[in-house]
Short mmCIF file of C-alpha atoms in Angstrom, two decimals:
data_model
loop_
_atom_site.label_atom_id
_atom_site.label_comp_id
_atom_site.label_asym_id
_atom_site.label_seq_id
_atom_site.Cartn_x
_atom_site.Cartn_y
_atom_site.Cartn_z
CA GLN B 1 10.11 -22.05 9.91
CA MET B 2 10.94 -18.54 8.82
CA GLN B 3 8.76 -15.43 8.72
CA LEU B 4 9.60 -12.55 6.42
CA VAL B 5 8.06 -9.10 6.68
CA GLU B 6 8.84 -6.48 4.05
CA SER B 7 8.52 -2.73 4.44
CA GLY B 8 9.66 0.45 2.75
CA GLY B 9 7.70 0.49 -0.48
CA GLY B 10 5.93 3.55 -1.79
CA LEU B 11 5.29 5.97 -4.61
CA VAL B 12 8.30 7.89 -5.92
CA GLN B 13 9.37 9.75 -9.04
CA ALA B 14 11.86 8.55 -11.58
CA GLY B 15 15.40 9.12 -10.34
CA ASP B 16 14.44 8.87 -6.67
CA SER B 17 15.63 6.28 -4.16
CA LEU B 18 13.91 3.83 -1.83
CA ARG B 19 15.18 1.32 0.69
CA LEU B 20 13.24 -1.86 1.27
CA SER B 21 13.65 -3.87 4.45
CA CYS B 22 12.94 -7.52 5.16
CA ALA B 23 12.75 -8.50 8.81
CA ILE B 24 13.47 -12.18 9.39
CA SER B 25 12.41 -14.32 12.31
CA PRO B 26 13.41 -16.46 14.04
CA ARG B 27 16.47 -17.78 12.14
CA THR B 28 19.75 -15.95 11.97
CA VAL B 29 20.08 -14.21 8.63
CA SER B 30 23.79 -15.03 8.34
CA THR B 31 23.09 -18.74 7.76
CA ASN B 32 20.40 -18.17 5.18
CA SER B 33 20.36 -17.26 1.54
CA MET B 34 18.12 -14.25 1.00
CA ALA B 35 16.82 -12.61 -2.14
CA TRP B 36 14.52 -10.00 -3.56
CA PHE B 37 12.15 -10.71 -6.42
CA ARG B 38 9.57 -8.49 -8.05
CA GLN B 39 6.39 -8.98 -10.00
CA ALA B 40 4.74 -6.42 -12.23
CA PRO B 41 1.09 -6.76 -13.32
CA GLY B 42 0.71 -9.42 -16.00
CA LYS B 43 4.33 -10.55 -15.72
CA ASP B 44 6.14 -13.45 -14.08
CA ARG B 45 7.99 -13.00 -10.83
CA GLU B 46 11.55 -12.01 -11.65
CA PHE B 47 14.83 -12.12 -9.77
CA VAL B 48 16.26 -8.82 -8.56
CA ALA B 49 19.12 -9.56 -6.15
CA ALA B 50 20.44 -12.26 -3.84
CA PHE B 51 22.71 -12.31 -0.80
CA LEU B 52 23.80 -15.90 -0.32
CA TRP B 53 24.87 -17.42 3.01
CA SER B 54 28.45 -17.39 1.72
CA GLY B 55 28.40 -13.61 1.45
CA ILE B 56 28.29 -13.61 -2.33
CA ARG B 57 25.85 -11.19 -3.91
CA HIS B 58 24.17 -11.42 -7.30
CA TYR B 59 22.10 -8.92 -9.25
CA ALA B 60 19.83 -8.97 -12.25
CA ASP B 61 21.35 -7.12 -15.20
CA SER B 62 18.43 -4.68 -15.17
CA VAL B 63 19.31 -3.40 -11.69
CA LYS B 64 23.08 -3.82 -11.60
CA GLY B 65 24.75 -0.56 -10.60
CA ARG B 66 21.49 0.90 -9.26
CA PHE B 67 20.36 -1.54 -6.56
CA THR B 68 22.35 -2.84 -3.59
CA ILE B 69 21.41 -5.77 -1.39
CA SER B 70 22.81 -5.88 2.12
CA ARG B 71 22.12 -7.52 5.45
CA ASP B 72 22.41 -6.64 9.10
CA ASN B 73 23.05 -9.86 10.99
CA ALA B 74 22.51 -8.25 14.37
CA LYS B 75 19.05 -7.05 13.35
CA ASN B 76 18.17 -10.13 11.28
CA THR B 77 17.25 -7.83 8.43
CA VAL B 78 17.99 -7.74 4.72
CA PHE B 79 17.84 -4.49 2.79
CA LEU B 80 17.45 -3.51 -0.84
CA GLN B 81 18.71 -0.01 -1.56
CA MET B 82 17.21 1.16 -4.84
CA ASP B 83 18.70 4.22 -6.50
CA SER B 84 17.99 5.92 -9.84
CA LEU B 85 14.59 4.32 -9.96
CA LYS B 86 12.83 3.97 -13.29
CA PRO B 87 9.15 3.48 -14.16
CA ASP B 88 10.07 -0.06 -15.28
CA ASP B 89 10.99 -0.82 -11.65
CA THR B 90 7.32 -0.55 -10.69
CA ALA B 91 6.24 -3.85 -9.16
CA VAL B 92 5.42 -5.67 -5.97
CA TYR B 93 8.74 -6.56 -4.35
CA TYR B 94 9.05 -9.81 -2.41
CA CYS B 95 11.65 -10.96 0.06
CA ALA B 96 12.55 -14.64 -0.15
CA GLY B 97 14.63 -16.88 2.07
CA ARG B 98 16.15 -20.33 2.20
CA PRO B 99 17.59 -21.62 5.47
CA GLY B 100 20.88 -23.40 5.52
CA MET B 101 24.13 -23.30 3.61
CA THR B 102 23.25 -24.75 0.21
CA ILE B 103 25.72 -24.47 -2.62
CA THR B 104 23.79 -23.76 -5.76
CA SER B 105 23.66 -21.84 -8.99
CA ALA B 106 19.85 -21.64 -8.82
CA TYR B 107 19.73 -18.55 -6.58
CA TYR B 108 17.84 -16.64 -9.30
CA THR B 109 14.90 -19.05 -9.43
CA PRO B 110 11.85 -18.61 -7.17
CA SER B 111 11.69 -22.36 -6.52
CA PHE B 112 15.03 -22.25 -4.69
CA TYR B 113 13.50 -20.31 -1.82
CA ASN B 114 11.28 -21.86 0.83
CA TYR B 115 9.85 -18.78 2.46
CA TRP B 116 8.31 -15.58 1.13
CA GLY B 117 7.09 -12.31 2.50
CA GLN B 118 3.76 -10.72 1.67
CA GLY B 119 5.28 -8.17 -0.71
CA THR B 120 5.54 -4.40 -0.75
CA GLN B 121 4.43 -2.17 -3.61
CA VAL B 122 6.93 0.09 -5.34
CA THR B 123 5.54 2.56 -7.86
CA VAL B 124 7.81 4.84 -9.89
CA SER B 125 6.16 7.64 -11.81
CA SER B 126 7.74 9.25 -14.87
#
């Protein structure tokens, strides 16, 4: 069992930065694959970034170069640093996790992850 609690969302202007946090309990984040997804109104949930148990990171093309996913193993927390935000980044952002060391290419699909947070709203005004 894993519980994920996101924080850090808010209302910002285009070009601003935000850092989202995902606190994980009780498993150790270093043996999990973690990811961020987002969902805008009327759209499907889409992949944003993943930090796999192996240490490999992946990003959606739409955020590459602007967003950075990281983790603090000591604090059992995963972060999403979002820079140069655009109005198109407006969405509810979800933290997702999968325990264990699974080798997969499906890290970008929601069905790969077993646990989800409640989501945090990010709104970027133009």
